[in-house]
């Protein structure tokens, strides 16, 4: 990738990865080469607060990464409220919805993910969903527009049903409960956060939400949606009819890869990239939630050699953007960052470092009070993952240990930790 530095870089998407990439390129004095194409009207902003402080407090504003003037000073041309609609790979151009056509030397897809929707609720022009593709009392949460709509819907809704017991669903449930709403969480799996956390952490999260007054139902079959006009009136839970006030879909996200797949780039539930974030077209990179990438961190590699991953986290978006910046600047710096993540759900601050192994042993390390502890995951005697609950010092120590590969610090020594059952 030793192209002339004057080659234009077009970044599609105005989220975390795009903002980080703009920052890295501007720092390298290359902002003048960059066009940033955002389908949203806002300048890039922080997404995590949308399910937390922003949803809770009507006075809370969006947290932009940088002001308009910063982009102008850096020489970055920002195209807002104008989605990219097609890539011409042969001609190296990108067409925007407005009809504008941008030539590129390098194109970077930072298109993130979309909230998963339910076919039964038939969004779109032919279904009962309205012009926004939503029933009037069914919401998803991915963008600032979604969050503003949900904040408005919250005003009039004493009762909330959350479909899905994943991170975002539980954050919304906790926020709604803190606002005094009657909240029900419906989860089809036998435990909360099943794909992401240990059984012990699932149980702690469940008990915390139950104690706060959230009605959590696990292992349920949900269907039989009754829709009148634009309104979801009721659904059936294990065959029992339940009326619905407001419902939020927290059933995961799908990578936004339409542009890439339409252009014939390799996609496998995510735009396939190599360790330097190059797609199957050497002039197109991809970063963040939309990518499927080769796992590269030493702490997890031994267990997962050759595995390709898709992650949805701020860490992944930021670190992949740094890798892409290096690639664009002619340096090969393969992505090998340690995955880490956090979630805030009412009184719970969950922090994860590393990835849960498929097999291994777990130890519970008590914290300074009954609501604070960590679950440490080992493969043999090697720490590969740490889940911390209200224990930020453990989380930071685990990250340091996993990042440097050095033997456990006193802060994480396992002698005070109680062995738990091995993974089945
Ligand atoms: C409510 C919520 C809470 C979260 N909380 C946490 C948390 O606590 N901790 C954590 O680590 N992670 C959290 N995440 C996940 C984190 O925000 C994402 O992993 C991160 O935003 C990914 O960054 P990205 O740049 O890949 O994608 P995004 O930030 O989603 O940005 C993608 C952007 O691309 C735009 N786009 C898509 N297609 C086009 C197109 N064709 N043309 C132009 N623009 C396009 C989209 O509109 C969007 O603005 C949360 C996410 C949500 C939604």
Short mmCIF file of C-alpha atoms and ligand atoms in Angstrom, two decimals:
data_model
loop_
_atom_site.label_atom_id
_atom_site.label_comp_id
_atom_site.label_asym_id
_atom_site.label_seq_id
_atom_site.Cartn_x
_atom_site.Cartn_y
_atom_site.Cartn_z
CA UNK A 1 0.00 0.00 0.00
CA UNK A 2 2.70 2.45 -0.89
CA UNK A 3 0.46 4.94 -2.65
CA UNK A 4 1.07 8.62 -2.92
CA UNK A 5 0.07 10.47 0.29
CA UNK A 6 -2.17 12.72 -1.78
CA UNK A 7 -4.51 9.79 -2.55
CA UNK A 8 -8.02 10.49 -1.30
CA UNK A 9 -9.34 8.47 1.64
CA UNK A 10 -13.12 8.14 1.85
CA UNK A 11 -14.51 6.83 5.15
CA UNK A 12 -18.10 5.56 5.16
CA UNK A 13 -19.84 5.75 8.54
CA UNK A 14 -19.82 8.29 11.30
CA UNK A 15 -19.44 6.12 14.39
CA UNK A 16 -16.70 5.22 16.85
CA UNK A 17 -14.36 3.61 14.34
CA UNK A 18 -14.70 6.45 11.85
CA UNK A 19 -14.13 9.09 14.52
CA UNK A 20 -11.00 7.31 15.75
CA UNK A 21 -9.69 6.92 12.21
CA UNK A 22 -10.26 10.62 11.48
CA UNK A 23 -8.34 11.44 14.67
CA UNK A 24 -5.41 9.21 13.74
CA UNK A 25 -5.19 10.54 10.19
CA UNK A 26 -5.46 14.14 11.35
CA UNK A 27 -2.70 13.55 13.91
CA UNK A 28 -0.55 12.24 11.08
CA UNK A 29 -1.24 15.45 9.15
CA UNK A 30 -3.33 13.60 6.55
CA UNK A 31 -6.76 15.11 7.31
CA UNK A 32 -6.75 16.97 4.00
CA UNK A 33 -7.02 13.63 2.17
CA UNK A 34 -10.15 12.56 4.04
CA UNK A 35 -13.85 12.62 3.21
CA UNK A 36 -16.19 11.35 5.93
CA UNK A 37 -19.59 10.12 4.74
CA UNK A 38 -22.29 9.85 7.44
CA UNK A 39 -25.86 8.76 6.86
CA UNK A 40 -26.83 10.26 10.23
CA UNK A 41 -27.33 13.99 10.55
CA UNK A 42 -25.11 14.25 13.64
CA UNK A 43 -21.37 14.53 13.78
CA UNK A 44 -19.85 11.30 15.17
CA UNK A 45 -20.98 10.78 18.78
CA UNK A 46 -20.58 8.28 21.62
CA UNK A 47 -23.09 5.44 21.36
CA UNK A 48 -22.80 3.81 24.84
CA UNK A 49 -24.59 6.64 26.73
CA UNK A 50 -27.67 6.14 24.54
CA UNK A 51 -28.88 3.24 26.71
CA UNK A 52 -27.64 4.85 29.95
CA UNK A 53 -27.42 8.55 30.86
CA UNK A 54 -28.93 9.85 27.61
CA UNK A 55 -32.01 7.67 27.96
CA UNK A 56 -32.43 8.42 31.63
CA UNK A 57 -32.11 12.16 31.54
CA UNK A 58 -33.98 14.31 28.98
CA UNK A 59 -31.51 17.13 29.60
CA UNK A 60 -28.56 14.96 28.57
CA UNK A 61 -27.06 15.93 25.20
CA UNK A 62 -25.32 13.72 22.66
CA UNK A 63 -21.61 13.44 23.32
CA UNK A 64 -19.89 14.34 20.07
CA UNK A 65 -16.30 13.20 19.69
CA UNK A 66 -15.28 16.45 18.04
CA UNK A 67 -16.83 19.74 17.03
CA UNK A 68 -17.49 20.82 13.47
CA UNK A 69 -14.56 23.24 13.70
CA UNK A 70 -12.15 20.41 14.49
CA UNK A 71 -13.03 18.61 11.25
CA UNK A 72 -12.71 21.86 9.32
CA UNK A 73 -9.34 22.65 10.91
CA UNK A 74 -8.12 19.13 10.16
CA UNK A 75 -9.16 19.54 6.51
CA UNK A 76 -11.66 16.68 6.72
CA UNK A 77 -14.70 17.11 4.47
CA UNK A 78 -17.79 15.82 6.30
CA UNK A 79 -20.89 14.75 4.34
CA UNK A 80 -23.77 14.49 6.79
CA UNK A 81 -27.24 12.97 6.34
CA UNK A 82 -26.06 11.49 3.06
CA UNK A 83 -25.62 7.72 3.00
CA UNK A 84 -23.24 5.98 0.65
CA UNK A 85 -25.31 3.81 -1.68
CA UNK A 86 -22.92 2.13 -4.14
CA UNK A 87 -19.25 1.43 -4.71
CA UNK A 88 -17.79 1.27 -8.20
CA UNK A 89 -14.65 -0.75 -7.54
CA UNK A 90 -13.33 -0.58 -11.10
CA UNK A 91 -13.66 3.19 -11.26
CA UNK A 92 -12.83 3.64 -7.54
CA UNK A 93 -15.79 5.85 -6.88
CA UNK A 94 -18.48 5.96 -4.20
CA UNK A 95 -21.99 7.21 -4.93
CA UNK A 96 -23.98 8.96 -2.20
CA UNK A 97 -27.76 9.10 -1.86
CA UNK A 98 -27.66 12.79 -2.83
CA UNK A 99 -26.18 11.79 -6.18
CA UNK A 100 -22.70 13.07 -5.30
CA UNK A 101 -19.86 10.83 -6.48
CA UNK A 102 -16.56 10.72 -4.60
CA UNK A 103 -13.41 9.29 -6.11
CA UNK A 104 -11.08 7.44 -3.76
CA UNK A 105 -7.64 5.99 -3.55
CA UNK A 106 -8.66 4.22 -0.38
CA UNK A 107 -12.15 3.49 0.84
CA UNK A 108 -12.79 2.55 4.47
CA UNK A 109 -16.09 0.94 5.47
CA UNK A 110 -16.96 1.81 9.07
CA UNK A 111 -20.66 1.10 8.73
CA UNK A 112 -21.20 -0.56 12.11
CA UNK A 113 -24.22 -2.73 12.78
CA UNK A 114 -28.00 -2.40 12.72
CA UNK A 115 -30.36 -3.42 15.49
CA UNK A 116 -31.91 -6.77 14.64
CA UNK A 117 -35.66 -6.61 13.99
CA UNK A 118 -38.37 -9.22 14.06
CA UNK A 119 -39.87 -10.40 10.78
CA UNK A 120 -43.12 -11.06 12.69
CA UNK A 121 -43.39 -7.33 13.27
CA UNK A 122 -43.02 -6.85 9.50
CA UNK A 123 -41.22 -3.55 9.33
CA UNK A 124 -40.97 -1.84 6.00
CA UNK A 125 -43.25 -0.52 3.33
CA UNK A 126 -45.39 -3.64 3.03
CA UNK A 127 -45.78 -4.40 6.72
CA UNK A 128 -47.76 -2.72 9.43
CA UNK A 129 -44.75 -0.63 10.43
CA UNK A 130 -45.16 3.08 9.76
CA UNK A 131 -42.99 5.32 7.59
CA UNK A 132 -40.09 4.91 10.02
CA UNK A 133 -40.48 1.15 9.69
CA UNK A 134 -41.57 0.94 13.34
CA UNK A 135 -44.84 0.17 15.02
CA UNK A 136 -45.73 3.10 17.22
CA UNK A 137 -44.99 1.26 20.47
CA UNK A 138 -42.04 -0.90 19.33
CA UNK A 139 -38.53 0.47 19.43
CA UNK A 140 -34.93 -0.49 18.82
CA UNK A 141 -31.87 1.35 20.07
CA UNK A 142 -28.85 1.88 17.89
CA UNK A 143 -28.70 5.53 16.84
CA UNK A 144 -29.28 8.97 18.30
CA UNK A 145 -32.60 9.10 16.44
CA UNK A 146 -33.62 5.79 18.05
CA UNK A 147 -32.65 7.12 21.47
CA UNK A 148 -34.58 10.36 21.05
CA UNK A 149 -37.64 8.39 19.95
CA UNK A 150 -37.32 6.00 22.88
CA UNK A 151 -36.92 8.88 25.32
CA UNK A 152 -40.19 10.30 24.01
CA UNK A 153 -41.94 6.93 24.17
CA UNK A 154 -40.68 6.47 27.74
CA UNK A 155 -42.51 9.65 28.78
CA UNK A 156 -45.88 8.07 28.11
CA UNK A 157 -45.13 4.47 29.04
CA UNK A 158 -45.52 3.20 32.60
CA UNK A 159 -44.75 -0.33 31.43
CA UNK A 160 -41.90 -1.65 29.30
CA UNK A 161 -41.34 -5.09 27.80
CA UNK A 162 -37.80 -5.81 26.70
CA UNK A 163 -37.39 -8.63 24.26
CA UNK A 164 -33.93 -10.11 24.77
CA UNK A 165 -31.65 -10.39 27.77
CA UNK A 166 -28.44 -9.19 26.15
CA UNK A 167 -26.34 -6.20 27.14
CA UNK A 168 -28.36 -3.47 25.47
CA UNK A 169 -31.73 -4.93 26.48
CA UNK A 170 -30.62 -5.18 30.10
CA UNK A 171 -29.15 -1.68 30.12
CA UNK A 172 -32.44 -0.29 28.83
CA UNK A 173 -34.38 -2.40 31.34
CA UNK A 174 -32.25 -1.08 34.22
CA UNK A 175 -32.61 2.50 33.02
CA UNK A 176 -36.39 2.15 32.72
CA UNK A 177 -36.60 0.59 36.16
CA UNK A 178 -34.59 3.46 37.62
CA UNK A 179 -37.20 5.77 36.09
CA UNK A 180 -39.88 3.90 38.04
CA UNK A 181 -41.32 1.84 35.22
CA UNK A 182 -42.74 -1.62 35.48
CA UNK A 183 -40.28 -3.69 33.43
CA UNK A 184 -40.42 -7.22 32.05
CA UNK A 185 -37.49 -8.88 30.28
CA UNK A 186 -38.29 -11.87 28.07
CA UNK A 187 -35.34 -14.08 27.17
CA UNK A 188 -35.56 -17.31 25.19
CA UNK A 189 -32.22 -18.67 26.44
CA UNK A 190 -31.99 -20.38 29.81
CA UNK A 191 -29.83 -17.59 31.22
CA UNK A 192 -29.06 -13.91 30.68
CA UNK A 193 -26.10 -12.82 28.53
CA UNK A 194 -25.61 -16.46 27.69
CA UNK A 195 -23.25 -15.99 24.72
CA UNK A 196 -21.02 -13.51 26.49
CA UNK A 197 -20.57 -14.28 30.20
CA UNK A 198 -20.07 -17.16 32.64
CA UNK A 199 -23.04 -18.88 34.32
CA UNK A 200 -22.04 -17.32 37.66
CA UNK A 201 -22.10 -13.82 36.23
CA UNK A 202 -25.43 -14.52 34.50
CA UNK A 203 -26.88 -15.57 37.82
CA UNK A 204 -25.57 -12.49 39.62
CA UNK A 205 -26.97 -10.21 36.92
CA UNK A 206 -30.32 -12.03 37.11
CA UNK A 207 -30.54 -11.71 40.90
CA UNK A 208 -29.59 -8.04 40.79
CA UNK A 209 -32.31 -7.24 38.27
CA UNK A 210 -34.90 -9.33 40.10
CA UNK A 211 -34.03 -7.55 43.35
CA UNK A 212 -34.46 -4.18 41.66
CA UNK A 213 -38.01 -5.22 40.72
CA UNK A 214 -37.51 -6.20 37.07
CA UNK A 215 -39.58 -9.22 36.08
CA UNK A 216 -37.08 -11.41 34.21
CA UNK A 217 -38.41 -14.50 32.46
CA UNK A 218 -35.94 -16.99 31.07
CA UNK A 219 -36.38 -19.80 28.57
CA UNK A 220 -39.62 -18.38 27.25
CA UNK A 221 -41.14 -18.75 23.78
CA UNK A 222 -42.48 -15.44 22.52
CA UNK A 223 -44.84 -15.10 19.56
CA UNK A 224 -48.45 -14.52 18.64
CA UNK A 225 -47.98 -10.80 18.11
CA UNK A 226 -51.33 -9.00 17.90
CA UNK A 227 -51.05 -5.83 15.81
CA UNK A 228 -53.83 -3.31 15.34
CA UNK A 229 -53.02 -0.59 12.85
CA UNK A 230 -49.55 0.63 13.79
CA UNK A 231 -49.80 -0.67 17.36
CA UNK A 232 -48.60 -3.87 19.01
CA UNK A 233 -51.42 -4.73 21.35
CA UNK A 234 -50.30 -8.05 22.81
CA UNK A 235 -47.97 -10.99 22.49
CA UNK A 236 -47.94 -14.54 23.78
CA UNK A 237 -45.35 -15.74 26.24
CA UNK A 238 -45.30 -19.53 26.50
CA UNK A 239 -48.81 -19.41 25.10
CA UNK A 240 -50.08 -16.89 27.65
CA UNK A 241 -51.45 -13.62 26.23
CA UNK A 242 -49.82 -10.48 27.61
CA UNK A 243 -50.76 -6.94 26.71
CA UNK A 244 -47.95 -4.65 25.64
CA UNK A 245 -47.43 -1.02 26.63
CA UNK A 246 -44.07 -0.26 25.08
CA UNK A 247 -41.73 -2.91 23.70
CA UNK A 248 -38.03 -2.62 22.99
CA UNK A 249 -36.29 -5.18 20.82
CA UNK A 250 -32.94 -6.08 22.37
CA UNK A 251 -32.31 -9.10 20.20
CA UNK A 252 -28.86 -8.25 18.94
CA UNK A 253 -27.38 -6.52 15.95
CA UNK A 254 -26.43 -7.48 12.43
CA UNK A 255 -23.34 -6.13 10.67
CA UNK A 256 -24.10 -3.44 8.09
CA UNK A 257 -22.41 -4.96 5.03
CA UNK A 258 -24.83 -4.02 2.25
CA UNK A 259 -22.38 -1.77 0.41
CA UNK A 260 -19.65 -4.38 0.68
CA UNK A 261 -21.70 -7.36 -0.43
CA UNK A 262 -23.33 -5.41 -3.27
CA UNK A 263 -19.84 -4.57 -4.47
CA UNK A 264 -18.81 -8.23 -4.39
CA UNK A 265 -16.48 -8.01 -1.39
CA UNK A 266 -16.10 -11.16 0.70
CA UNK A 267 -18.62 -11.12 3.58
CA UNK A 268 -19.42 -13.80 6.15
CA UNK A 269 -21.76 -12.22 8.63
CA UNK A 270 -19.40 -9.25 8.58
CA UNK A 271 -17.05 -7.80 5.98
CA UNK A 272 -14.08 -10.15 5.88
CA UNK A 273 -10.78 -8.37 6.57
CA UNK A 274 -7.21 -9.43 7.14
CA UNK A 275 -5.18 -8.43 10.18
CA UNK A 276 -4.39 -5.04 8.58
CA UNK A 277 -8.14 -4.41 7.98
CA UNK A 278 -7.92 -4.96 4.21
CA UNK A 279 -11.00 -6.43 2.59
CA UNK A 280 -10.85 -8.71 -0.47
CA UNK A 281 -10.26 -5.51 -2.51
CA UNK A 282 -6.82 -4.11 -1.62
CA UNK A 283 -8.11 -0.52 -2.02
CA UNK A 284 -10.93 -1.04 0.48
CA UNK A 285 -10.52 -1.45 4.23
CA UNK A 286 -13.19 -2.08 6.85
CA UNK A 287 -13.18 -1.43 10.61
CA UNK A 288 -15.38 -1.83 13.68
CA UNK A 289 -18.64 -3.68 14.24
CA UNK A 290 -19.09 -4.43 10.53
CA UNK A 291 -15.94 -6.58 10.25
CA UNK A 292 -15.12 -10.23 10.60
CA UNK A 293 -11.42 -10.38 11.39
CA UNK A 294 -8.74 -12.92 12.31
CA UNK A 295 -8.35 -13.21 16.06
CA UNK A 296 -4.92 -11.93 16.93
CA UNK A 297 -4.42 -11.48 20.63
CA UNK A 298 -1.87 -13.74 22.26
CA UNK A 299 -3.93 -14.28 25.42
CA UNK A 300 -6.68 -16.01 23.48
CA UNK A 301 -4.86 -17.24 20.39
CA UNK A 302 -3.65 -20.57 21.73
CA UNK A 303 -7.23 -21.71 22.19
CA UNK A 304 -8.62 -20.31 19.01
CA UNK A 305 -5.97 -20.56 16.32
CA UNK A 306 -7.41 -19.51 12.98
CA UNK A 307 -10.69 -18.26 14.39
CA UNK A 308 -12.41 -15.28 12.78
CA UNK A 309 -14.36 -13.00 15.04
CA UNK A 310 -16.89 -10.23 14.89
CA UNK A 311 -17.02 -8.03 17.97
CA UNK A 312 -19.30 -5.18 18.90
CA UNK A 313 -17.37 -2.97 21.29
CA UNK A 314 -15.85 0.46 21.55
CA UNK A 315 -12.43 -1.09 22.16
CA UNK A 316 -12.60 -3.08 18.95
CA UNK A 317 -13.80 -0.12 16.88
CA UNK A 318 -11.06 2.16 18.23
CA UNK A 319 -8.21 -0.32 18.00
CA UNK A 320 -9.16 -1.50 14.51
CA UNK A 321 -9.29 2.13 13.40
CA UNK A 322 -5.72 2.61 14.67
CA UNK A 323 -4.64 -0.46 12.70
CA UNK A 324 -6.37 0.85 9.57
CA UNK A 325 -4.68 4.23 9.99
CA UNK A 326 -1.32 2.49 10.08
CA UNK A 327 -2.20 0.52 6.92
CA UNK A 328 -3.28 3.71 5.14
CA UNK A 329 -0.05 5.40 6.18
CA UNK A 330 1.99 2.54 4.70
CA UNK A 331 2.80 0.66 7.92
CA UNK A 332 1.90 -2.99 8.53
CA UNK A 333 0.69 -3.21 12.13
CA UNK A 334 -1.50 -6.33 12.32
CA UNK A 335 -4.43 -6.08 14.70
CA UNK A 336 -3.65 -7.90 17.93
CA UNK A 337 -5.46 -5.86 20.59
CA UNK A 338 -6.88 -7.43 23.71
CA UNK A 339 -10.69 -7.46 23.55
CA UNK A 340 -12.35 -5.67 26.46
CA UNK A 341 -15.84 -4.41 27.11
CA UNK A 342 -18.01 -2.77 29.74
CA UNK A 343 -21.71 -2.53 30.48
CA UNK A 344 -23.61 -0.50 33.05
CA UNK A 345 -26.93 -1.86 34.26
CA UNK A 346 -28.26 0.09 37.21
CA UNK A 347 -26.01 -0.71 40.17
CA UNK A 348 -23.94 -3.15 38.13
CA UNK A 349 -20.76 -2.10 36.41
CA UNK A 350 -19.59 -5.12 34.42
CA UNK A 351 -16.16 -5.16 32.83
CA UNK A 352 -14.72 -7.95 30.73
CA UNK A 353 -11.12 -8.44 29.61
CA UNK A 354 -10.22 -11.20 27.16
CA UNK A 355 -12.69 -13.68 25.70
CA UNK A 356 -14.34 -16.53 27.54
CA UNK A 357 -12.61 -19.79 26.60
CA UNK A 358 -14.69 -22.68 25.27
CA UNK A 359 -13.10 -24.85 27.89
CA UNK A 360 -11.22 -24.07 31.08
CA UNK A 361 -11.59 -23.45 34.79
CA UNK A 362 -13.06 -20.52 36.66
CA UNK A 363 -12.26 -18.97 40.01
CA UNK A 364 -14.34 -16.47 41.93
CA UNK A 365 -12.25 -13.70 43.44
CA UNK A 366 -14.13 -11.86 46.15
CA UNK A 367 -14.16 -8.09 46.09
CA UNK A 368 -14.23 -5.47 48.78
CA UNK A 369 -17.98 -5.84 49.37
CA UNK A 370 -20.69 -8.44 48.58
CA UNK A 371 -21.63 -6.75 45.31
CA UNK A 372 -18.08 -6.70 44.01
CA UNK A 373 -16.16 -9.71 42.67
CA UNK A 374 -14.37 -11.11 39.63
CA UNK A 375 -14.58 -14.39 37.79
CA UNK A 376 -11.18 -15.40 36.47
CA UNK A 377 -11.00 -17.86 33.58
CA UNK A 378 -7.96 -20.07 33.16
CA UNK A 379 -6.81 -22.50 30.52
CA UNK A 380 -4.33 -24.61 32.44
CA UNK A 381 -2.60 -22.07 34.65
CA UNK A 382 -2.93 -19.27 32.09
CA UNK A 383 -5.42 -16.47 32.73
CA UNK A 384 -7.38 -15.87 29.52
CA UNK A 385 -10.36 -13.81 30.64
CA UNK A 386 -11.61 -11.83 33.62
CA UNK A 387 -15.17 -10.72 34.30
CA UNK A 388 -15.38 -8.05 36.97
CA UNK A 389 -18.45 -6.76 38.76
CA UNK A 390 -18.03 -3.39 40.45
CA UNK A 391 -14.31 -4.21 40.67
CA UNK A 392 -12.50 -1.78 38.34
CA UNK A 393 -9.10 -2.45 39.91
CA UNK A 394 -9.39 -6.16 39.09
CA UNK A 395 -10.40 -5.30 35.54
CA UNK A 396 -7.43 -3.01 35.02
CA UNK A 397 -5.03 -5.52 36.56
CA UNK A 398 -6.43 -8.28 34.34
CA UNK A 399 -6.08 -6.14 31.24
CA UNK A 400 -2.51 -5.33 32.10
CA UNK A 401 -1.73 -8.96 32.76
CA UNK A 402 -3.42 -10.16 29.57
CA UNK A 403 -1.81 -7.42 27.51
CA UNK A 404 1.73 -7.88 28.82
CA UNK A 405 1.58 -11.65 29.40
CA UNK A 406 3.41 -11.19 32.70
CA UNK A 407 2.66 -13.45 35.64
CA UNK A 408 -0.26 -12.44 37.90
CA UNK A 409 0.22 -9.34 39.96
CA UNK A 410 -0.63 -9.51 43.65
CA UNK A 411 -3.86 -7.70 42.76
CA UNK A 412 -5.02 -10.73 40.83
CA UNK A 413 -3.33 -13.59 42.64
CA UNK A 414 -5.70 -16.49 42.79
CA UNK A 415 -5.02 -17.65 46.35
CA UNK A 416 -8.03 -15.68 47.58
CA UNK A 417 -10.18 -17.01 44.76
CA UNK A 418 -12.55 -19.93 45.07
CA UNK A 419 -12.53 -22.54 42.28
CA UNK A 420 -15.79 -22.88 40.42
CA UNK A 421 -16.96 -25.73 38.26
CA UNK A 422 -15.10 -26.21 34.97
CA UNK A 423 -16.84 -25.21 31.81
CA UNK A 424 -18.99 -28.08 30.69
C1 LIG B 1 -27.13 1.71 22.89
C2 LIG B 1 -25.74 1.16 22.78
C3 LIG B 1 -24.97 1.03 23.92
C4 LIG B 1 -23.67 0.50 23.82
N1 LIG B 1 -22.92 0.39 24.96
C5 LIG B 1 -21.66 -0.08 24.87
C6 LIG B 1 -20.85 -0.18 26.03
O1 LIG B 1 -21.28 0.12 27.15
N2 LIG B 1 -19.58 -0.63 25.89
C7 LIG B 1 -19.04 -0.97 24.66
O2 LIG B 1 -17.87 -1.35 24.56
N3 LIG B 1 -19.80 -0.90 23.54
C8 LIG B 1 -21.09 -0.46 23.62
N4 LIG B 1 -21.85 -0.38 22.49
C9 LIG B 1 -21.30 -0.83 21.22
C10 LIG B 1 -20.48 0.27 20.55
O3 LIG B 1 -21.19 1.48 20.56
C11 LIG B 1 -20.16 -0.18 19.14
O4 LIG B 1 -19.38 -1.34 19.21
C12 LIG B 1 -19.45 0.91 18.38
O5 LIG B 1 -20.27 2.04 18.21
C13 LIG B 1 -18.99 0.39 17.02
O6 LIG B 1 -18.44 1.43 16.29
P1 LIG B 1 -18.52 1.43 14.69
O7 LIG B 1 -17.90 2.69 14.25
O8 LIG B 1 -18.05 0.15 14.16
O9 LIG B 1 -20.09 1.46 14.38
P2 LIG B 1 -21.17 2.57 14.76
O10 LIG B 1 -20.73 3.35 15.95
O11 LIG B 1 -22.46 1.86 14.80
O12 LIG B 1 -21.15 3.55 13.52
C14 LIG B 1 -21.55 3.15 12.24
C15 LIG B 1 -22.07 4.37 11.51
O13 LIG B 1 -22.11 4.08 10.13
C16 LIG B 1 -23.26 4.69 9.60
N5 LIG B 1 -23.57 4.07 8.32
C17 LIG B 1 -23.98 2.79 8.07
N6 LIG B 1 -24.15 2.60 6.75
C18 LIG B 1 -23.83 3.76 6.14
C19 LIG B 1 -23.80 4.18 4.79
N7 LIG B 1 -24.14 3.36 3.78
N8 LIG B 1 -23.43 5.45 4.51
C20 LIG B 1 -23.09 6.30 5.51
N9 LIG B 1 -23.09 5.95 6.82
C21 LIG B 1 -23.46 4.69 7.12
C22 LIG B 1 -24.30 4.46 10.69
O14 LIG B 1 -25.40 5.32 10.55
C23 LIG B 1 -23.46 4.77 11.93
O15 LIG B 1 -23.50 6.13 12.22
C24 LIG B 1 -23.16 0.12 22.56
C25 LIG B 1 -23.93 0.25 21.41
C26 LIG B 1 -25.22 0.77 21.52
C27 LIG B 1 -26.06 0.90 20.26
#
